[in-house]
Every structure is written in structure tokens, then in C-alpha cells.
Amino acid sequence: VNNILCDKPLPIDPRIIAELYGYTVKFSYYNSNISDKIASYITDDNIIHINNTMKPKDIIFAIAHELGVGILGIDRKIIFQRTLCENPSFCSNSKDYLANIFAAYLLIPDYSLEKVSEWIYVDNALYCASNWKSYSDALCVNEKLLKYRMGEIK
């Protein structure tokens, strides 16, 4: 899993969690007309289909998002659009809101927030700007997702 999704061990691996809860993750190839539009979807038989042409951080988020759809009982007939995966919305009027919130809390639990807070503290003490890319790379998550969990965006 780690070789496919990230170049280092994942702090939280949603594929392993999905398998523990009885879900199967399948990576799919789509033609160019579709691969630019679709990120993922989940079927009634608990198979999570992932577009494997996305960046690793987006694949990780898509798996966690679809796991949220399954566990929270959200409508499975909705395909998670690639643009919404790459730039997730945390607005309550978004159709992906609950699954995105689930994914954010699954991938960045409170103990990870404490670690990021320590990194920010050290950077500030050294008169360095907060390096969100470095923090998000360490957790293998999208910067926007991390900023949401840290309270930087609503």
C-alpha cells in the first residue's frame, strides 16, 4: 500500500481501515475523457473504486472520503468528482460535506494536530514561516485538508 500511495509509511492508511471494516479498494484505469472527471465512487457491495491517475494525496483522501460515504450511510449513487477531491469543500452546503469531514478527521486525528502545532511552534521560534507543504507531506495529506483541521479555514 505505502509504495502505491506514498513514498513513506502512512501515519493513517485508509485502505487498511477500509479492509478492516469489510470494504474492498480497487484501483481503476479510465479513458482520458473520464479520468479527468472522476475521483472515486463506492458500490452497494462495499467496493471503493479509485481513479489511480490522481496524485497519491488525492488517492488517500478519496479512499477516506468513500469510506465515510459507506460508514455514514450517505447516498452511494453520487460519484466523487476529481476537482472536488483535489480541492475539497468543507462548507455545510456541499454534497460531499459529511464524507469530507469524516475523511479529514480519519486522516488527521487530534494527536497529529498536536504534532503539527509543535512543528509550527518550532518554525515560529526560529522566525520561519509556517511550512504547510512540509507538514502536509509528513502526513501524506492535502494542504487544504490540514489547514481545515488546524482551524485555518472554515
Coordinates of C-alpha atoms in Angstrom, one line a residue:
V1 CA 0.0 0.0 0.0
N2 CA 2.6 2.5 1.0
N3 CA 4.6 2.1 -2.2
I4 CA 1.4 2.9 -4.2
L5 CA 0.1 5.7 -2.1
C6 CA 3.1 7.5 -0.6
D7 CA 6.9 7.2 -0.6
K8 CA 7.0 6.6 3.2
P9 CA 4.8 4.8 5.7
L10 CA 1.4 6.4 6.1
P11 CA 0.5 7.7 9.5
I12 CA -3.1 6.7 8.8
D13 CA -3.7 4.3 6.0
P14 CA -7.4 4.4 4.9
R15 CA -7.0 1.3 2.7
I16 CA -6.2 -0.8 5.7
I17 CA -9.0 0.7 7.7
A18 CA -11.4 0.1 4.8
E19 CA -10.4 -3.6 4.6
L20 CA -10.8 -4.0 8.4
Y21 CA -14.4 -2.7 8.0
G22 CA -15.2 -5.1 5.2
Y23 CA -14.6 -2.7 2.2
T24 CA -12.5 -3.5 -0.8
V25 CA -10.4 -0.9 -2.5
K26 CA -9.9 -1.3 -6.3
F27 CA -7.8 1.0 -8.4
S28 CA -9.2 1.6 -11.8
Y29 CA -8.0 3.0 -15.1
Y30 CA -10.4 5.2 -17.0
N31 CA -10.1 6.7 -20.5
S32 CA -8.9 10.3 -20.7
N33 CA -12.5 11.7 -21.0
I34 CA -13.5 10.2 -17.7
S35 CA -10.2 10.1 -15.7
D36 CA -10.1 13.9 -15.6
K37 CA -13.6 14.0 -14.1
I38 CA -13.9 11.1 -11.7
A39 CA -12.1 10.6 -8.4
S40 CA -13.9 7.7 -6.8
Y41 CA -17.2 6.0 -6.0
I42 CA -18.5 3.2 -3.8
T43 CA -20.9 0.5 -4.8
D44 CA -23.6 -1.3 -2.8
D45 CA -21.3 -4.3 -2.4
N46 CA -18.8 -2.1 -0.5
I47 CA -16.2 -1.9 -3.3
I48 CA -14.5 1.5 -3.3
H49 CA -13.3 2.3 -6.9
I50 CA -10.4 4.8 -7.1
N51 CA -9.1 6.6 -10.1
N52 CA -5.4 5.7 -10.0
T53 CA -4.2 8.5 -12.2
M54 CA -4.6 11.0 -9.3
K55 CA -1.8 12.2 -7.0
P56 CA -1.1 10.0 -4.0
K57 CA -2.5 12.5 -1.5
D58 CA -5.7 12.7 -3.5
I59 CA -6.0 8.9 -3.7
I60 CA -5.6 8.7 0.1
F61 CA -8.3 11.4 0.5
A62 CA -10.6 9.7 -2.0
I63 CA -10.4 6.3 -0.1
A64 CA -11.1 8.0 3.2
H65 CA -14.0 10.0 1.6
E66 CA -15.6 6.9 0.2
L67 CA -15.1 5.0 3.4
G68 CA -17.1 7.9 5.0
V69 CA -19.8 7.5 2.5
G70 CA -20.1 3.8 3.3
I71 CA -19.9 4.1 7.1
L72 CA -22.1 7.2 7.4
G73 CA -24.7 5.7 5.1
I74 CA -24.5 8.6 2.5
D75 CA -26.1 8.2 -0.9
R76 CA -23.8 5.9 -2.9
K77 CA -25.2 7.0 -6.3
I78 CA -23.0 10.1 -6.2
I79 CA -19.6 10.0 -7.9
F80 CA -16.9 11.9 -6.2
Q81 CA -15.7 14.4 -8.8
R82 CA -11.9 14.7 -9.3
T83 CA -11.9 18.5 -8.9
L84 CA -13.8 18.2 -5.6
C85 CA -11.3 15.6 -4.4
E86 CA -8.3 17.8 -5.4
N87 CA -9.8 20.9 -3.8
P88 CA -12.2 19.6 -1.1
S89 CA -15.0 21.7 0.3
F90 CA -15.8 21.9 4.0
C91 CA -18.9 24.1 3.5
S92 CA -22.1 22.6 5.0
N93 CA -24.0 23.1 1.8
S94 CA -21.6 20.9 -0.2
K95 CA -23.0 17.5 -1.1
D96 CA -19.6 16.0 -0.1
Y97 CA -19.5 17.8 3.3
L98 CA -20.1 14.9 5.6
A99 CA -17.8 12.5 3.8
N100 CA -15.1 15.2 3.6
I101 CA -15.4 15.9 7.3
F102 CA -15.2 12.1 8.0
A103 CA -12.0 11.9 5.8
A104 CA -10.4 14.9 7.5
Y105 CA -10.9 13.5 11.0
L106 CA -9.8 10.0 9.9
L107 CA -6.6 11.1 8.2
I108 CA -5.7 13.8 10.7
P109 CA -6.6 12.7 14.2
D110 CA -6.1 15.0 17.2
Y111 CA -2.7 13.6 18.0
S112 CA -1.5 14.6 14.6
L113 CA -2.8 18.1 15.2
E114 CA -0.7 18.3 18.3
K115 CA 2.4 17.3 16.3
V116 CA 1.7 19.9 13.6
S117 CA 1.2 22.5 16.4
E118 CA 4.7 21.6 17.7
W119 CA 6.2 22.0 14.2
I120 CA 4.6 25.4 13.8
Y121 CA 5.8 26.5 17.2
V122 CA 9.4 25.5 16.3
D123 CA 9.2 27.2 12.9
N124 CA 7.9 30.4 14.6
A125 CA 10.6 30.2 17.3
L126 CA 13.2 30.1 14.5
Y127 CA 11.5 33.0 12.8
C128 CA 10.5 30.8 9.9
A129 CA 7.1 30.9 8.2
S130 CA 4.8 28.0 8.7
N131 CA 5.6 25.5 6.0
W132 CA 2.2 23.9 5.3
K133 CA 3.6 21.9 2.3
S134 CA 6.2 20.2 4.6
Y135 CA 3.6 19.5 7.3
S136 CA 1.1 18.0 4.8
D137 CA 3.8 16.0 3.1
A138 CA 4.7 14.5 6.5
L139 CA 1.1 13.3 7.0
C140 CA 0.6 12.4 3.3
V141 CA -2.5 14.7 3.1
N142 CA -3.6 17.7 1.0
E143 CA -2.6 21.1 2.4
K144 CA -6.2 22.3 2.4
L145 CA -7.3 19.3 4.4
L146 CA -4.6 20.0 7.0
K147 CA -5.4 23.7 7.2
Y148 CA -9.1 22.8 7.7
R149 CA -8.2 20.5 10.6
M150 CA -5.9 23.1 12.1
G151 CA -8.7 25.7 12.0
E152 CA -7.0 27.8 9.3
I153 CA -10.0 27.5 7.0
K154 CA -13.7 27.0 7.7

